[in-house]
Every structure is written in structure tokens, then in C-alpha cells.
Short mmCIF file of C-alpha atoms and ligand atoms in Angstrom, two decimals:
data_model
loop_
_atom_site.label_atom_id
_atom_site.label_comp_id
_atom_site.label_asym_id
_atom_site.label_seq_id
_atom_site.Cartn_x
_atom_site.Cartn_y
_atom_site.Cartn_z
CA MET R 1 12.04 -18.44 -11.32
CA ILE R 2 9.12 -18.84 -8.92
CA ILE R 3 7.56 -21.81 -7.24
CA VAL R 4 3.80 -22.04 -7.06
CA LEU R 5 2.74 -24.11 -4.07
CA LYS R 6 -0.11 -26.57 -3.83
CA LYS R 7 -3.09 -25.46 -1.75
CA THR R 8 -2.21 -28.30 0.63
CA ALA R 9 1.43 -27.23 1.12
CA THR R 10 2.44 -26.99 4.77
CA GLU R 11 4.69 -24.54 6.62
CA ALA R 12 7.24 -27.36 6.89
CA ASN R 13 7.21 -27.75 3.08
CA ILE R 14 7.88 -24.02 2.71
CA GLN R 15 10.67 -24.09 5.30
CA HIS R 16 12.26 -27.07 3.58
CA ILE R 17 12.47 -25.16 0.28
CA ALA R 18 13.71 -21.98 2.02
CA GLU R 19 16.49 -23.91 3.77
CA LYS R 20 17.58 -25.59 0.54
CA ALA R 21 17.74 -22.20 -1.17
CA LEU R 22 19.71 -20.69 1.70
CA LYS R 23 22.31 -23.43 1.37
CA LEU R 24 22.76 -22.34 -2.25
CA GLY R 25 23.22 -18.75 -1.15
CA LEU R 26 19.69 -17.59 -2.06
CA LYS R 27 17.09 -15.87 0.07
CA THR R 28 13.40 -16.48 -0.44
CA HIS R 29 10.36 -14.27 -0.42
CA ILE R 30 7.01 -15.87 0.21
CA SER R 31 3.91 -14.22 -1.18
CA ARG R 32 0.76 -15.58 0.43
CA GLY R 33 -2.14 -14.67 -1.82
CA VAL R 34 -5.78 -15.66 -1.55
CA GLU R 35 -5.55 -17.77 -4.68
CA ARG R 36 -2.02 -19.11 -4.41
CA THR R 37 1.17 -19.00 -2.39
CA VAL R 38 4.33 -18.33 -4.34
CA ILE R 39 8.01 -18.50 -3.39
CA GLY R 40 10.47 -16.17 -5.12
CA PHE R 41 14.26 -16.35 -4.89
CA ILE R 42 16.69 -13.54 -4.28
CA GLY R 43 20.23 -14.20 -5.51
CA PRO R 44 22.01 -16.15 -8.26
CA GLU R 45 19.19 -18.32 -9.54
CA ASP R 46 21.25 -20.48 -11.87
CA LYS R 47 22.23 -22.56 -8.85
CA LEU R 48 18.60 -23.62 -8.46
CA GLN R 49 18.78 -25.48 -11.73
CA MET R 50 20.95 -28.05 -9.98
CA ILE R 51 18.08 -29.23 -7.82
CA PRO R 52 14.81 -30.82 -8.96
CA LEU R 53 12.48 -28.39 -7.25
CA ASP R 54 9.40 -29.89 -8.86
CA THR R 55 9.92 -33.06 -6.81
CA PHE R 56 9.81 -31.21 -3.48
CA PRO R 57 6.75 -31.82 -1.32
CA GLY R 58 4.14 -29.07 -1.61
CA VAL R 59 5.35 -27.82 -5.01
CA GLU R 60 2.73 -27.52 -7.71
CA GLN R 61 4.74 -25.82 -10.43
CA VAL R 62 8.17 -24.33 -11.05
CA MET R 63 7.73 -21.33 -13.34
CA PRO R 64 10.18 -19.03 -15.06
CA VAL R 65 9.32 -15.33 -14.71
CA LEU R 66 9.45 -13.84 -18.18
CA ALA R 67 9.44 -10.18 -17.11
CA PRO R 68 12.88 -8.72 -16.34
CA TYR R 69 11.50 -7.58 -12.99
CA LYS R 70 10.13 -10.49 -11.02
CA PHE R 71 8.96 -9.50 -7.55
CA VAL R 72 7.25 -6.50 -9.10
CA SER R 73 5.51 -8.55 -11.77
CA ARG R 74 1.96 -9.88 -11.91
CA GLU R 75 3.44 -13.30 -12.54
CA PHE R 76 4.84 -13.27 -9.02
CA ARG R 77 1.66 -11.93 -7.44
CA THR R 78 -1.62 -12.08 -9.31
CA GLU R 79 -3.62 -10.05 -6.78
CA ASP R 80 -3.30 -6.29 -6.27
CA SER R 81 -0.97 -5.45 -3.41
CA ILE R 82 -2.27 -3.28 -0.63
CA VAL R 83 0.42 -1.11 0.93
CA LYS R 84 -0.09 0.00 4.51
CA ILE R 85 1.14 3.51 5.25
CA ARG R 86 -0.20 3.70 8.78
CA ASP R 87 -3.00 2.02 10.76
CA GLY R 88 -6.14 2.53 8.70
CA VAL R 89 -4.30 4.23 5.80
CA THR R 90 -3.59 2.00 2.82
CA ALA R 91 -3.01 2.27 -0.91
CA GLY R 92 -4.19 -0.23 -3.51
CA GLY R 93 -7.59 -1.21 -2.15
CA LYS R 94 -11.04 0.10 -3.06
CA LYS R 95 -10.44 3.37 -1.22
CA LEU R 96 -8.25 5.88 -3.05
CA ILE R 97 -5.21 7.30 -1.33
CA ILE R 98 -5.13 11.09 -1.36
CA MET R 99 -1.82 12.79 -0.55
CA ALA R 100 -1.79 16.58 -0.40
CA GLY R 101 0.32 19.41 0.95
CA PRO R 102 2.87 21.99 -0.06
CA CYS R 103 5.78 21.32 -2.38
CA ALA R 104 8.19 22.33 0.38
CA ILE R 105 7.80 22.67 4.14
CA GLU R 106 8.27 26.38 4.69
CA GLY R 107 7.45 26.59 8.40
CA GLU R 108 5.32 25.03 11.14
CA GLU R 109 2.45 27.49 11.02
CA MET R 110 1.95 27.16 7.27
CA LEU R 111 2.16 23.38 7.32
CA LEU R 112 -0.26 23.08 10.24
CA SER R 113 -2.82 25.26 8.54
CA ILE R 114 -2.59 23.38 5.22
CA ALA R 115 -2.64 19.99 6.98
CA LYS R 116 -5.90 20.80 8.78
CA LYS R 117 -7.54 21.96 5.57
CA VAL R 118 -6.47 19.08 3.35
CA LYS R 119 -7.44 16.56 6.02
CA ALA R 120 -10.88 18.14 6.38
CA ALA R 121 -11.29 17.91 2.60
CA GLY R 122 -10.47 14.19 2.61
CA ALA R 123 -6.71 13.81 2.28
CA ASN R 124 -5.23 10.87 4.21
CA VAL R 125 -1.54 11.69 3.77
CA LEU R 126 0.25 15.03 4.20
CA ARG R 127 3.05 15.70 1.72
CA GLY R 128 5.85 18.25 2.09
CA GLY R 129 9.51 18.32 1.13
CA ALA R 130 12.30 18.94 3.64
CA PHE R 131 15.04 18.02 1.16
CA LYS R 132 14.24 19.60 -2.18
CA PRO R 133 15.79 18.52 -5.49
CA ARG R 134 16.16 21.88 -7.25
CA THR R 135 17.49 22.43 -10.76
CA SER R 136 19.46 25.43 -9.56
CA PRO R 137 21.82 25.19 -6.58
CA TYR R 138 20.86 28.80 -5.76
CA ASP R 139 17.18 27.94 -5.22
CA PHE R 140 15.69 27.05 -1.82
CA GLN R 141 16.98 23.59 -0.90
CA GLY R 142 14.52 22.81 1.91
CA LEU R 143 14.64 23.11 5.70
CA GLY R 144 16.37 19.75 6.14
CA GLU R 145 16.04 18.12 9.54
CA GLU R 146 14.11 21.09 10.92
CA GLY R 147 11.56 20.46 8.16
CA LEU R 148 11.28 16.82 9.19
CA ARG R 149 10.69 17.84 12.80
CA ILE R 150 7.91 20.20 11.69
CA LEU R 151 6.34 17.47 9.54
CA LYS R 152 6.19 15.07 12.45
CA ALA R 153 4.89 17.66 14.89
CA VAL R 154 2.09 18.65 12.49
CA SER R 155 1.28 15.04 11.75
CA GLN R 156 0.84 14.35 15.47
CA GLN R 157 -1.29 17.43 16.06
CA VAL R 158 -3.58 16.87 13.11
CA GLY R 159 -3.61 13.07 13.04
CA ILE R 160 -2.53 12.51 9.45
CA ALA R 161 0.09 10.22 7.87
CA THR R 162 3.08 11.78 6.11
CA VAL R 163 5.28 11.39 3.06
CA THR R 164 8.50 13.28 2.34
CA GLU R 165 11.36 12.96 -0.10
CA VAL R 166 14.74 11.43 0.70
CA MET R 167 17.52 12.36 -1.73
CA ASP R 168 20.62 10.88 -0.14
CA PRO R 169 21.23 7.31 1.06
CA ARG R 170 22.84 8.81 4.17
CA ASP R 171 19.53 10.44 5.13
CA VAL R 172 17.34 7.34 4.88
CA GLY R 173 17.69 6.62 8.61
CA ILE R 174 16.75 10.08 9.77
CA VAL R 175 13.87 10.52 7.31
CA SER R 176 12.49 7.13 8.42
CA GLU R 177 12.45 8.35 12.01
CA TYR R 178 10.21 11.29 11.15
CA ALA R 179 7.95 10.21 8.27
CA ASP R 180 5.48 7.39 7.60
CA MET R 181 6.50 7.02 3.97
CA LEU R 182 9.66 7.93 2.01
CA GLN R 183 9.47 9.46 -1.44
CA ILE R 184 12.08 8.78 -4.10
CA GLY R 185 11.85 11.70 -6.49
CA ALA R 186 11.89 11.55 -10.27
CA ARG R 187 15.51 12.67 -10.44
CA ASN R 188 16.59 9.85 -8.18
CA MET R 189 14.58 7.03 -9.74
CA GLN R 190 17.81 5.43 -10.91
CA ASN R 191 19.93 6.27 -7.89
CA PHE R 192 20.59 2.62 -7.24
CA SER R 193 22.39 3.14 -3.93
CA LEU R 194 19.35 5.02 -2.66
CA LEU R 195 16.98 2.34 -3.97
CA LYS R 196 18.95 -0.39 -2.21
CA GLU R 197 18.97 1.61 1.00
CA VAL R 198 15.18 2.11 1.06
CA GLY R 199 14.86 -1.55 0.14
CA MET R 200 16.27 -2.41 3.53
CA ILE R 201 13.90 -0.34 5.68
CA LYS R 202 10.49 -1.18 7.07
CA LYS R 203 8.65 1.88 5.79
CA PRO R 204 6.64 2.24 2.59
CA VAL R 205 8.28 3.95 -0.39
CA LEU R 206 6.65 6.22 -2.96
CA LEU R 207 8.67 5.71 -6.14
CA LYS R 208 8.22 8.42 -8.74
CA ARG R 209 8.80 7.76 -12.41
CA GLY R 210 11.96 9.36 -13.80
CA ILE R 211 11.56 12.39 -16.04
CA SER R 212 12.72 10.49 -19.12
CA SER R 213 12.29 6.92 -17.98
CA THR R 214 10.44 4.14 -19.68
CA ILE R 215 7.85 2.13 -17.77
CA ARG R 216 10.23 -0.82 -17.88
CA GLU R 217 13.07 1.18 -16.30
CA TRP R 218 10.66 2.44 -13.65
CA LEU R 219 9.57 -1.09 -12.78
CA MET R 220 13.20 -2.23 -12.71
CA SER R 221 13.88 0.51 -10.16
CA ALA R 222 10.98 -0.79 -8.07
CA GLU R 223 12.55 -4.24 -8.36
CA TYR R 224 15.68 -2.90 -6.62
CA ILE R 225 13.55 -2.02 -3.62
CA LEU R 226 11.53 -5.25 -3.52
CA SER R 227 14.54 -7.48 -4.11
CA ASN R 228 16.20 -5.92 -1.08
CA GLY R 229 13.25 -7.01 1.03
CA ASN R 230 10.84 -4.05 1.05
CA PHE R 231 7.59 -4.93 -0.72
CA ASP R 232 5.76 -1.79 0.38
CA VAL R 233 6.21 0.26 -2.77
CA ILE R 234 3.71 2.64 -4.35
CA LEU R 235 4.48 3.80 -7.89
CA CYS R 236 3.81 7.38 -8.95
CA GLU R 237 3.38 8.61 -12.53
CA ARG R 238 4.44 12.27 -12.38
CA GLY R 239 4.70 13.18 -16.04
CA ILE R 240 7.50 12.68 -18.51
CA ARG R 241 9.44 15.08 -20.69
CA THR R 242 8.06 15.41 -24.21
CA PHE R 243 8.23 18.03 -26.98
CA GLU R 244 5.11 19.73 -25.57
CA THR R 245 5.68 23.13 -23.97
CA GLU R 246 2.16 24.11 -22.88
CA THR R 247 2.64 21.98 -19.79
CA ARG R 248 5.67 21.35 -17.58
CA ASN R 249 5.54 17.62 -18.27
CA THR R 250 3.18 15.24 -20.05
CA LEU R 251 1.33 13.03 -17.60
CA ASP R 252 1.35 9.59 -19.18
CA ILE R 253 -2.17 8.27 -18.62
CA ASN R 254 -1.24 5.13 -20.59
CA ALA R 255 1.23 4.23 -17.87
CA ILE R 256 -1.59 3.55 -15.40
CA PRO R 257 -3.26 0.61 -17.18
CA VAL R 258 0.13 -0.61 -18.44
CA VAL R 259 1.54 -0.76 -14.90
CA LYS R 260 -1.68 -2.37 -13.67
CA GLN R 261 -1.24 -5.14 -16.23
CA LYS R 262 2.41 -5.70 -15.53
CA SER R 263 2.56 -5.24 -11.78
CA HIS R 264 0.62 -5.86 -8.59
CA LEU R 265 1.91 -2.65 -6.99
CA PRO R 266 -0.41 0.32 -6.40
CA VAL R 267 0.06 3.23 -8.80
CA ILE R 268 -0.91 6.84 -8.19
CA ILE R 269 -0.53 10.03 -10.22
CA ASP R 270 0.95 13.42 -9.47
CA PRO R 271 -1.10 15.89 -11.55
CA SER R 272 0.82 18.86 -10.07
CA HIS R 273 4.23 17.98 -11.50
CA GLY R 274 2.50 16.18 -14.37
CA THR R 275 1.06 19.46 -15.67
CA GLY R 276 2.89 22.27 -13.85
CA ARG R 277 -0.41 24.19 -13.91
CA TRP R 278 -2.95 24.45 -11.08
CA ASP R 279 -5.80 25.02 -13.55
CA LEU R 280 -5.25 21.57 -15.08
CA VAL R 281 -4.84 19.62 -11.85
CA ALA R 282 -8.52 18.71 -11.30
CA SER R 283 -9.10 17.53 -14.89
CA VAL R 284 -5.99 15.38 -14.96
CA SER R 285 -6.72 13.95 -11.50
CA LYS R 286 -10.16 12.84 -12.66
CA ALA R 287 -8.66 11.29 -15.79
CA GLY R 288 -6.12 9.39 -13.69
CA ILE R 289 -8.71 7.97 -11.35
CA ALA R 290 -10.94 7.03 -14.29
CA ALA R 291 -7.96 5.21 -15.85
CA GLY R 292 -7.49 3.10 -12.72
CA ALA R 293 -4.99 5.00 -10.57
CA ASP R 294 -5.10 4.14 -6.87
CA GLY R 295 -4.85 7.76 -5.80
CA ILE R 296 -3.17 11.11 -6.27
CA VAL R 297 -0.45 13.25 -4.74
CA VAL R 298 -1.18 16.93 -5.19
CA GLU R 299 0.43 20.21 -4.16
CA VAL R 300 -1.66 22.60 -2.07
CA HIS R 301 -0.58 26.03 -0.82
CA GLU R 302 -2.50 28.84 0.88
CA ASN R 303 -0.58 31.56 -0.88
CA PRO R 304 0.80 30.15 -4.15
CA GLU R 305 2.17 33.57 -5.15
CA GLU R 306 4.55 33.46 -2.22
CA ALA R 307 5.36 29.75 -2.32
CA VAL R 308 9.10 29.04 -2.24
CA SER R 309 8.66 26.36 -4.91
CA ASP R 310 6.04 25.20 -7.41
CA GLY R 311 3.49 27.93 -6.65
CA SER R 312 2.07 27.89 -10.17
CA GLN R 313 1.03 24.26 -9.89
CA SER R 314 -0.29 24.47 -6.32
CA LEU R 315 -4.01 24.44 -5.58
CA LEU R 316 -5.60 26.74 -3.02
CA PRO R 317 -7.20 24.67 -0.23
CA LYS R 318 -10.67 25.68 -1.42
CA LYS R 319 -9.93 24.44 -4.95
CA PHE R 320 -8.59 21.21 -3.50
CA GLU R 321 -11.82 20.76 -1.58
CA LEU R 322 -13.89 21.34 -4.73
CA MET R 323 -11.75 18.89 -6.65
CA MET R 324 -12.30 16.24 -3.96
CA HIS R 325 -16.07 16.43 -4.55
CA GLU R 326 -15.56 15.89 -8.26
CA LEU R 327 -13.14 13.05 -7.61
CA ALA R 328 -15.67 11.33 -5.37
CA ALA R 329 -18.12 11.17 -8.29
CA VAL R 330 -15.51 9.77 -10.69
CA ALA R 331 -14.33 7.28 -8.08
CA LYS R 332 -17.89 6.02 -7.62
CA ALA R 333 -18.31 5.61 -11.38
CA VAL R 334 -15.29 3.28 -11.52
CA GLY R 335 -16.12 1.30 -8.39
CA ARG R 336 -13.78 3.15 -6.06
CA GLU R 337 -14.27 5.57 -3.17
CA VAL R 338 -12.40 8.53 -1.71
C1 PEP P 1 8.01 16.89 -5.47
O1 PEP P 1 7.21 16.00 -5.20
O2 PEP P 1 7.97 18.02 -4.95
C2 PEP P 1 9.01 16.64 -6.52
C3 PEP P 1 10.17 17.31 -6.54
O3 PEP P 1 8.60 15.73 -7.40
P1 PEP P 1 9.37 15.07 -8.67
O4 PEP P 1 10.49 14.29 -8.10
O5 PEP P 1 8.31 14.24 -9.28
O6 PEP P 1 9.82 16.20 -9.55
MN1 MN P 2 7.07 20.26 -6.16
#
């Protein structure tokens, strides 16, 4: 249930409602939009039915939220949310967010060199994994905390925001100390303990769609984060498992306009994991932007042959630069900019 407030509602009116809810054991979240201010409730809502909320001063309408996810839904917030990653770096507005970098952080020199190149080509966020979710326990698992230290050092030298994956609820604190944004990987999309944990921090979260998850399940996972208090969530379509074998995954272009209809959260695509093939990355990126995605996250490596992970889907920096020119043209055609 949400409460839509009258344009004339005062701060005191809002406080009055919040205090009443608190007495019933519910927390409130207030969304102040340009068109309307809405109050949402966190907790056992059935208790609210005991009080006539529509008689409270400042209340225009008491509305049930029909979607199973409520804070994530367009019913709760009609305008697009803009998520701030760092000063001057946002996702969800007119400007696209471009995240680029290696699959895994392999060392400081390599990351520094890639960071400089992707930034020069127009990326605003550096990606790179320090904790890697690998199918085989014998594959490279990431540099761990040393990787995080490298990420932060490079970020400071180059002046670029960062995103890196967190796989374990116990690491949320340490990853938050080093990175501007935390990534929840596809394999952890339904790790509910992890979702609750990142719901309690004050850093933005990049939530990837699970390998075999429906859009509804994905949005429910986002709801875990928002309902724990963190509204700074960016969704990422990274391809789903289908019967097709030409590509590693099938990037679900449909998901972009579907999510845009159902939610106010920004949505980006990951054409690297979505295809598994560097030669398809530019085409799929352009398709994603044309379909309304708010940006991309793409893997870039200077020597893909030697990459410790995902070399075959990584772009050379030069190819990334070329792709950025093409993306700029598509962005312009759909009223966006890079
Ligand atoms: C990654 O970004 O390197 C990654 C492992 O992604 P996903 O969780 O989408 O597979
Ligand atoms: Mn990867």
C-alpha cells in the first residue's frame, strides 16, 4: 500500500503519518517526485488497515500496489530514478553510463593502463573483479583484498568511479570501503542474505539478472535491496540461458522495455557476458541503447589471449573506442548522449 500526498501536504503531515506507522511497527520510505510525493511502508502492512489513513491531513489517496514488488515498481515512483555513483557520475538520466574494464583485476599495471584508455574513450566507471565467481574451483578466483586495493589506487590516479563484485555478505563492508558501487553477480541474484546486506549500505548496487531468472524474480531481488533502505540500485541484463549455443548467453533485449514499464530503476546491459563473443559486443550494445537501456558494462583487455578470465568476450581498447563512436550516434538518435 502507498499513500499519495496532496501537493499542499506539509512536513508535519508527513511526520504525523510516519510516527503513526512506526507505532504499528512499520518504517516508511518517502519518495519526493516532481509530480507527486508518495509514502511507502516497510513491514507488516495488514496493521495499517486498522487506521483510516485517508482521513489523515495531507493525504490525497491510499493506493494498493498491485505489483508483487512495490518500492521497485512504477506505481511507487512514476519518474525515472537517477542513481548517483559519484559526484558527476549518474545512471538513469539523459547521459548514458558506460562501465568498462577487465573481467578480473590481474595487477596494478594492467588495470592502470586499461583505466586510462577506457576513460579517454568515454567510460565513466571502471569495472574489474577482485572476487570472481568461477564455475570451476580450480580456476583463478581473483586477487581478493589486494585486487580491491589496486582498484582504488587506479581509480584515484585516473579519476574514474569504480564497480566491483561482492560475493559474500561478510565482504560487503570491505568492498564498500574500496569501491564506489557494488556488483551482485548473476549467480548471486537470489542470495537473499547478500541482498539484505547491500540493502543496508549507502553505496549504489549493480544487480545483475540471474542466469535463469525471470524478470519478475529479478525485480523481486531488487525489492530486497530497496526494502532494506537502499534505493540506489541499477539493474543489469546480462543474458539468460537458452537452447542457443552460438553465443554464451542470449541477451534479452525485451527485458529492457519491460523493466522500463514496470520499474523506475535504471537498467543497463552487459553485452560481454550476454554474448560471450567480442565480435558481437558492438552490435548488441547498439541494440541495447536503441531499446532504451541507460548504459552498458563491457569487458576490455589489452591482451585478451592472455586474460585470466573471459578473454574471448573482451574488447581491445581500440575496438572499445571505435564502438563508443558508434554508440554516440545511436544515443543521439534516441535522445540520449554518451
Ligand atoms: C562479471 O561481471 O565478470 C561476471 C562474472 O558477471 P555475471 O555475474 O553476469 O556472470
Ligand atoms: Mn567476466
